[in-house]
PDB file of C-alpha atoms in Angstrom:
ATOM      1  CA  MET A   3      78.644 -66.054-150.296  1.00  0.00           C
ATOM      2  CA  LEU A   4      80.024 -68.266-153.039  1.00  0.00           C
ATOM      3  CA  LYS A   5      77.909 -68.285-156.176  1.00  0.00           C
ATOM      4  CA  LEU A   6      78.528 -70.902-158.820  1.00  0.00           C
ATOM      5  CA  ASN A   7      77.497 -70.420-162.395  1.00  0.00           C
ATOM      6  CA  SER A   8      77.838 -72.994-165.140  1.00  0.00           C
ATOM      7  CA  ARG A   9      80.809 -71.273-166.820  1.00  0.00           C
ATOM      8  CA  ARG A  10      82.830 -71.146-163.600  1.00  0.00           C
ATOM      9  CA  LEU A  11      81.883 -74.708-162.787  1.00  0.00           C
ATOM     10  CA  ALA A  12      82.917 -75.914-166.256  1.00  0.00           C
ATOM     11  CA  THR A  13      86.213 -74.017-166.028  1.00  0.00           C
ATOM     12  CA  ALA A  14      86.960 -75.493-162.613  1.00  0.00           C
ATOM     13  CA  ALA A  15      86.109 -78.985-163.819  1.00  0.00           C
ATOM     14  CA  ALA A  16      88.323 -78.597-166.897  1.00  0.00           C
ATOM     15  CA  LEU A  17      91.251 -77.445-164.784  1.00  0.00           C
ATOM     16  CA  VAL A  18      90.868 -80.346-162.377  1.00  0.00           C
ATOM     17  CA  LEU A  19      90.470 -82.877-165.173  1.00  0.00           C
ATOM     18  CA  ALA A  20      93.599 -81.535-166.866  1.00  0.00           C
ATOM     19  CA  ALA A  21      95.537 -82.742-163.838  1.00  0.00           C
ATOM     20  CA  GLY A  22      96.963 -85.689-165.685  1.00  0.00           C
ATOM     21  CA  ALA A  23      99.268 -83.438-167.635  1.00  0.00           C
ATOM     22  CA  ALA A  24     100.753 -82.020-164.443  1.00  0.00           C
ATOM     23  CA  GLN A  25     102.754 -84.842-162.925  1.00  0.00           C
ATOM     24  CA  ALA A  26     104.438 -83.842-159.713  1.00  0.00           C
ATOM     25  CA  HIS A  27     107.526 -85.963-159.802  1.00  0.00           C
ATOM     26  CA  PRO A  28     109.619 -86.283-162.948  1.00  0.00           C
ATOM     27  CA  GLY A  29     112.638 -84.089-163.359  1.00  0.00           C
ATOM     28  CA  HIS A  30     112.910 -82.061-160.188  1.00  0.00           C
ATOM     29  CA  GLY A  31     114.475 -82.898-156.874  1.00  0.00           C
ATOM     30  CA  ALA A  32     114.093 -81.195-153.548  1.00  0.00           C
ATOM     31  CA  ALA A  33     117.375 -79.555-152.526  1.00  0.00           C
ATOM     32  CA  GLY A  34     116.464 -77.735-149.318  1.00  0.00           C
ATOM     33  CA  PHE A  35     113.745 -76.254-147.151  1.00  0.00           C
ATOM     34  CA  ALA A  36     112.422 -73.803-149.756  1.00  0.00           C
ATOM     35  CA  ASP A  37     112.275 -76.435-152.502  1.00  0.00           C
ATOM     36  CA  ALA A  38     110.639 -78.925-150.151  1.00  0.00           C
ATOM     37  CA  LEU A  39     108.172 -76.281-149.002  1.00  0.00           C
ATOM     38  CA  ALA A  40     107.175 -75.577-152.610  1.00  0.00           C
ATOM     39  CA  HIS A  41     107.048 -79.182-153.821  1.00  0.00           C
ATOM     40  CA  PRO A  42     103.596 -80.258-152.519  1.00  0.00           C
ATOM     41  CA  PHE A  43     102.100 -77.158-154.159  1.00  0.00           C
ATOM     42  CA  MET A  44     103.715 -77.962-157.521  1.00  0.00           C
ATOM     43  CA  GLY A  45     102.101 -81.345-158.049  1.00  0.00           C
ATOM     44  CA  LEU A  46      98.359 -81.324-158.473  1.00  0.00           C
ATOM     45  CA  ASP A  47      98.183 -84.918-157.250  1.00  0.00           C
ATOM     46  CA  HIS A  48      99.750 -83.999-153.905  1.00  0.00           C
ATOM     47  CA  LEU A  49      97.806 -80.773-153.608  1.00  0.00           C
ATOM     48  CA  LEU A  50      94.440 -82.452-154.236  1.00  0.00           C
ATOM     49  CA  ALA A  51      95.192 -85.380-151.936  1.00  0.00           C
ATOM     50  CA  MET A  52      96.225 -83.236-148.992  1.00  0.00           C
ATOM     51  CA  VAL A  53      93.319 -80.832-149.348  1.00  0.00           C
ATOM     52  CA  ALA A  54      90.989 -83.839-149.701  1.00  0.00           C
ATOM     53  CA  VAL A  55      92.232 -85.361-146.437  1.00  0.00           C
ATOM     54  CA  GLY A  56      91.285 -82.177-144.606  1.00  0.00           C
ATOM     55  CA  ALA A  57      87.864 -82.064-146.260  1.00  0.00           C
ATOM     56  CA  TRP A  58      87.277 -85.778-145.532  1.00  0.00           C
ATOM     57  CA  SER A  59      88.209 -85.222-141.882  1.00  0.00           C
ATOM     58  CA  VAL A  60      85.453 -82.623-141.573  1.00  0.00           C
ATOM     59  CA  ALA A  61      82.918 -84.834-143.362  1.00  0.00           C
ATOM     60  CA  ALA A  62      83.741 -88.072-141.546  1.00  0.00           C
ATOM     61  CA  LEU A  63      85.197 -87.400-138.112  1.00  0.00           C
ATOM     62  CA  PRO A  64      83.644 -85.868-134.990  1.00  0.00           C
ATOM     63  CA  ALA A  65      84.443 -82.174-134.573  1.00  0.00           C
ATOM     64  CA  GLY A  66      86.901 -82.817-131.736  1.00  0.00           C
ATOM     65  CA  ARG A  67      88.854 -85.363-133.798  1.00  0.00           C
ATOM     66  CA  ARG A  68      89.104 -83.629-137.155  1.00  0.00           C
ATOM     67  CA  LEU A  69      92.859 -83.235-136.885  1.00  0.00           C
ATOM     68  CA  ALA A  70      93.309 -87.026-136.811  1.00  0.00           C
ATOM     69  CA  GLY A  71      93.219 -87.315-140.614  1.00  0.00           C
ATOM     70  CA  PRO A  72      95.901 -84.681-141.237  1.00  0.00           C
ATOM     71  CA  ALA A  73      97.995 -85.986-138.312  1.00  0.00           C
ATOM     72  CA  VAL A  74      97.963 -89.563-139.643  1.00  0.00           C
ATOM     73  CA  PHE A  75      98.758 -88.294-143.140  1.00  0.00           C
ATOM     74  CA  LEU A  76     101.702 -86.192-141.940  1.00  0.00           C
ATOM     75  CA  LEU A  77     103.200 -88.997-139.835  1.00  0.00           C
ATOM     76  CA  MET A  78     102.946 -91.566-142.614  1.00  0.00           C
ATOM     77  CA  LEU A  79     104.109 -89.036-145.215  1.00  0.00           C
ATOM     78  CA  LEU A  80     107.302 -88.524-143.218  1.00  0.00           C
ATOM     79  CA  ALA A  81     107.668 -92.300-142.791  1.00  0.00           C
ATOM     80  CA  GLY A  82     107.467 -92.653-146.580  1.00  0.00           C
ATOM     81  CA  VAL A  83     110.090 -89.932-147.029  1.00  0.00           C
ATOM     82  CA  ALA A  84     112.372 -91.738-144.556  1.00  0.00           C
ATOM     83  CA  LEU A  85     111.876 -95.093-146.300  1.00  0.00           C
ATOM     84  CA  ALA A  86     112.757 -93.622-149.686  1.00  0.00           C
ATOM     85  CA  TRP A  87     115.699 -91.740-148.222  1.00  0.00           C
ATOM     86  CA  SER A  88     117.041 -95.026-146.801  1.00  0.00           C
ATOM     87  CA  GLY A  89     116.751 -96.703-150.205  1.00  0.00           C
ATOM     88  CA  VAL A  90     113.470 -98.586-149.741  1.00  0.00           C
ATOM     89  CA  MET A  91     111.396 -97.893-152.824  1.00  0.00           C
ATOM     90  CA  LEU A  92     107.729 -98.850-152.734  1.00  0.00           C
ATOM     91  CA  PRO A  93     106.338-100.371-155.932  1.00  0.00           C
ATOM     92  CA  GLY A  94     103.727 -98.532-157.979  1.00  0.00           C
ATOM     93  CA  VAL A  95     104.176 -95.189-156.250  1.00  0.00           C
ATOM     94  CA  GLU A  96     103.093 -92.970-159.154  1.00  0.00           C
ATOM     95  CA  ALA A  97      99.968 -95.019-159.871  1.00  0.00           C
ATOM     96  CA  GLY A  98      99.231 -95.267-156.145  1.00  0.00           C
ATOM     97  CA  VAL A  99      99.462 -91.507-155.693  1.00  0.00           C
ATOM     98  CA  ALA A 100      96.958 -91.002-158.535  1.00  0.00           C
ATOM     99  CA  ILE A 101      94.657 -93.698-157.146  1.00  0.00           C
ATOM    100  CA  SER A 102      94.777 -91.991-153.741  1.00  0.00           C
ATOM    101  CA  VAL A 103      93.141 -88.880-155.213  1.00  0.00           C
ATOM    102  CA  THR A 104      90.247 -91.012-156.471  1.00  0.00           C
ATOM    103  CA  LEU A 105      90.141 -92.885-153.162  1.00  0.00           C
ATOM    104  CA  PHE A 106      89.851 -89.621-151.246  1.00  0.00           C
ATOM    105  CA  GLY A 107      86.979 -88.579-153.514  1.00  0.00           C
ATOM    106  CA  VAL A 108      85.161 -91.818-152.669  1.00  0.00           C
ATOM    107  CA  MET A 109      85.923 -91.345-148.971  1.00  0.00           C
ATOM    108  CA  LEU A 110      84.625 -87.768-149.066  1.00  0.00           C
ATOM    109  CA  LEU A 111      81.420 -88.993-150.684  1.00  0.00           C
ATOM    110  CA  ALA A 112      81.047 -91.735-148.052  1.00  0.00           C
ATOM    111  CA  GLY A 113      81.541 -89.274-145.179  1.00  0.00           C
ATOM    112  CA  ARG A 114      80.484 -90.777-141.850  1.00  0.00           C
ATOM    113  CA  ARG A 115      79.256 -93.975-143.515  1.00  0.00           C
ATOM    114  CA  LEU A 116      82.919 -95.026-143.621  1.00  0.00           C
ATOM    115  CA  PRO A 117      84.066 -95.884-140.074  1.00  0.00           C
ATOM    116  CA  ALA A 118      86.916 -93.708-138.819  1.00  0.00           C
ATOM    117  CA  VAL A 119      89.523 -96.438-138.278  1.00  0.00           C
ATOM    118  CA  PRO A 120      89.402 -97.917-141.804  1.00  0.00           C
ATOM    119  CA  GLY A 121      89.334 -94.376-143.192  1.00  0.00           C
ATOM    120  CA  LEU A 122      92.412 -93.380-141.207  1.00  0.00           C
ATOM    121  CA  LEU A 123      94.192 -96.579-142.290  1.00  0.00           C
ATOM    122  CA  MET A 124      93.523 -95.670-145.930  1.00  0.00           C
ATOM    123  CA  VAL A 125      94.765 -92.126-145.292  1.00  0.00           C
ATOM    124  CA  GLY A 126      97.950 -93.551-143.768  1.00  0.00           C
ATOM    125  CA  ALA A 127      98.572 -95.995-146.618  1.00  0.00           C
ATOM    126  CA  ALA A 128      98.105 -93.253-149.212  1.00  0.00           C
ATOM    127  CA  ALA A 129     100.372 -90.904-147.273  1.00  0.00           C
ATOM    128  CA  LEU A 130     103.125 -93.530-147.251  1.00  0.00           C
ATOM    129  CA  LEU A 131     103.017 -93.529-151.063  1.00  0.00           C
ATOM    130  CA  HIS A 132     103.041 -89.727-151.225  1.00  0.00           C
ATOM    131  CA  GLY A 133     106.013 -89.670-148.847  1.00  0.00           C
ATOM    132  CA  SER A 134     107.855 -92.242-150.927  1.00  0.00           C
ATOM    133  CA  ALA A 135     107.312 -90.081-154.009  1.00  0.00           C
ATOM    134  CA  HIS A 136     108.677 -87.018-152.206  1.00  0.00           C
ATOM    135  CA  GLY A 137     111.569 -88.914-150.627  1.00  0.00           C
ATOM    136  CA  SER A 138     112.691 -90.417-153.912  1.00  0.00           C
ATOM    137  CA  GLU A 139     113.332 -86.896-155.179  1.00  0.00           C
ATOM    138  CA  LEU A 140     115.587 -85.783-152.359  1.00  0.00           C
ATOM    139  CA  VAL A 141     118.924 -84.707-153.759  1.00  0.00           C
ATOM    140  CA  PRO A 142     121.785 -86.813-152.351  1.00  0.00           C
ATOM    141  CA  GLY A 143     123.633 -84.899-149.660  1.00  0.00           C
ATOM    142  CA  THR A 144     120.589 -82.812-148.768  1.00  0.00           C
ATOM    143  CA  ASP A 145     119.842 -82.438-145.076  1.00  0.00           C
ATOM    144  CA  MET A 146     116.897 -84.793-144.661  1.00  0.00           C
ATOM    145  CA  LEU A 147     115.605 -83.069-141.519  1.00  0.00           C
ATOM    146  CA  VAL A 148     115.495 -79.670-143.224  1.00  0.00           C
ATOM    147  CA  THR A 149     113.844 -81.101-146.332  1.00  0.00           C
ATOM    148  CA  ALA A 150     111.337 -83.188-144.362  1.00  0.00           C
ATOM    149  CA  SER A 151     110.466 -80.085-142.336  1.00  0.00           C
ATOM    150  CA  GLY A 152     109.671 -78.159-145.515  1.00  0.00           C
ATOM    151  CA  ILE A 153     107.492 -80.981-146.827  1.00  0.00           C
ATOM    152  CA  ALA A 154     105.692 -81.241-143.464  1.00  0.00           C
ATOM    153  CA  VAL A 155     105.003 -77.499-143.202  1.00  0.00           C
ATOM    154  CA  ALA A 156     103.634 -77.325-146.757  1.00  0.00           C
ATOM    155  CA  SER A 157     101.531 -80.439-146.227  1.00  0.00           C
ATOM    156  CA  ALA A 158     100.108 -79.085-142.974  1.00  0.00           C
ATOM    157  CA  ALA A 159      99.142 -75.866-144.774  1.00  0.00           C
ATOM    158  CA  LEU A 160      97.340 -77.872-147.469  1.00  0.00           C
ATOM    159  CA  HIS A 161      95.545 -79.902-144.810  1.00  0.00           C
ATOM    160  CA  ALA A 162      94.448 -76.653-143.141  1.00  0.00           C
ATOM    161  CA  LEU A 163      93.041 -75.478-146.482  1.00  0.00           C
ATOM    162  CA  GLY A 164      91.238 -78.809-146.740  1.00  0.00           C
ATOM    163  CA  LEU A 165      89.736 -78.437-143.281  1.00  0.00           C
ATOM    164  CA  MET A 166      88.459 -74.984-144.226  1.00  0.00           C
ATOM    165  CA  ALA A 167      87.126 -76.326-147.536  1.00  0.00           C
ATOM    166  CA  GLY A 168      85.392 -79.169-145.703  1.00  0.00           C
ATOM    167  CA  ILE A 169      83.652 -76.745-143.364  1.00  0.00           C
ATOM    168  CA  ARG A 170      82.556 -74.658-146.355  1.00  0.00           C
ATOM    169  CA  LEU A 171      81.313 -77.748-148.226  1.00  0.00           C
ATOM    170  CA  GLN A 172      79.194 -78.736-145.223  1.00  0.00           C
ATOM    171  CA  ALA A 173      77.696 -75.259-145.065  1.00  0.00           C
ATOM    172  CA  MET A 174      76.817 -75.373-148.773  1.00  0.00           C
ATOM    173  CA  GLY A 175      74.977 -78.684-148.541  1.00  0.00           C
ATOM    174  CA  SER A 176      75.376 -82.244-149.746  1.00  0.00           C
ATOM    175  CA  TRP A 177      75.434 -81.270-153.428  1.00  0.00           C
ATOM    176  CA  ALA A 178      78.719 -79.393-152.889  1.00  0.00           C
ATOM    177  CA  THR A 179      80.345 -82.380-151.207  1.00  0.00           C
ATOM    178  CA  GLN A 180      79.089 -84.666-153.965  1.00  0.00           C
ATOM    179  CA  LEU A 181      80.500 -82.345-156.630  1.00  0.00           C
ATOM    180  CA  ALA A 182      83.876 -82.084-154.873  1.00  0.00           C
ATOM    181  CA  ALA A 183      83.992 -85.872-154.477  1.00  0.00           C
ATOM    182  CA  ALA A 184      83.188 -86.379-158.165  1.00  0.00           C
ATOM    183  CA  LEU A 185      85.875 -83.908-159.238  1.00  0.00           C
ATOM    184  CA  LEU A 186      88.450 -85.594-156.998  1.00  0.00           C
ATOM    185  CA  GLY A 187      87.495 -89.044-158.207  1.00  0.00           C
ATOM    186  CA  SER A 188      87.570 -88.157-161.882  1.00  0.00           C
ATOM    187  CA  SER A 189      90.813 -86.170-161.652  1.00  0.00           C
ATOM    188  CA  GLY A 190      92.514 -89.123-159.961  1.00  0.00           C
ATOM    189  CA  LEU A 191      91.356 -91.421-162.751  1.00  0.00           C
ATOM    190  CA  VAL A 192      92.686 -89.022-165.388  1.00  0.00           C
ATOM    191  CA  MET A 193      96.037 -88.861-163.590  1.00  0.00           C
ATOM    192  CA  LEU A 194      96.131 -92.646-163.354  1.00  0.00           C
ATOM    193  CA  ALA A 195      95.430 -93.019-167.077  1.00  0.00           C
ATOM    194  CA  THR A 196      98.424 -90.803-167.904  1.00  0.00           C
ATOM    195  CA  ARG A 197     100.738 -92.862-165.684  1.00  0.00           C
ATOM    196  CA  LEU A 198      99.964 -96.322-167.005  1.00  0.00           C
TER     197      LEU A 198
END
């Protein structure tokens, strides 16, 4: 059983709130499957967003449809990668990626009070931005299919962690979900402040 004490909680909060210093995108491009596989784990914004989508899916969707959130995210993530790869750059990607972390915190807090369709539309829109961020870093001449596969596998793993976290949050009670939502929301705001 997970026991939280105030020191551990403060340490966790400090690490999450320090997210602004860890921007995922400047200065490194994905050059192949291994790099693409590692990339979503290297940016706290991507990591938090993908885990949050899994947790939101548990909190908001019926048990038999929990994979809808991760599936929509993965499809739109790959669409964003393809758009960037083809030269279509979406405006405000870095700010949008940071805002998505806060958005997912709000969505997690709302749970089932947010209807599934609008929630999935927001997941898809955010994923398009995340995909654009990833796609803009693809090294010219890189095999897009190999790189996109690495990004998809890593993202699916993070969504699986989020689904497990969501199940654990439910078991712990509403206070745990509220705390996770607050940490997501505040970390997204800190990231946004560093990108403006």
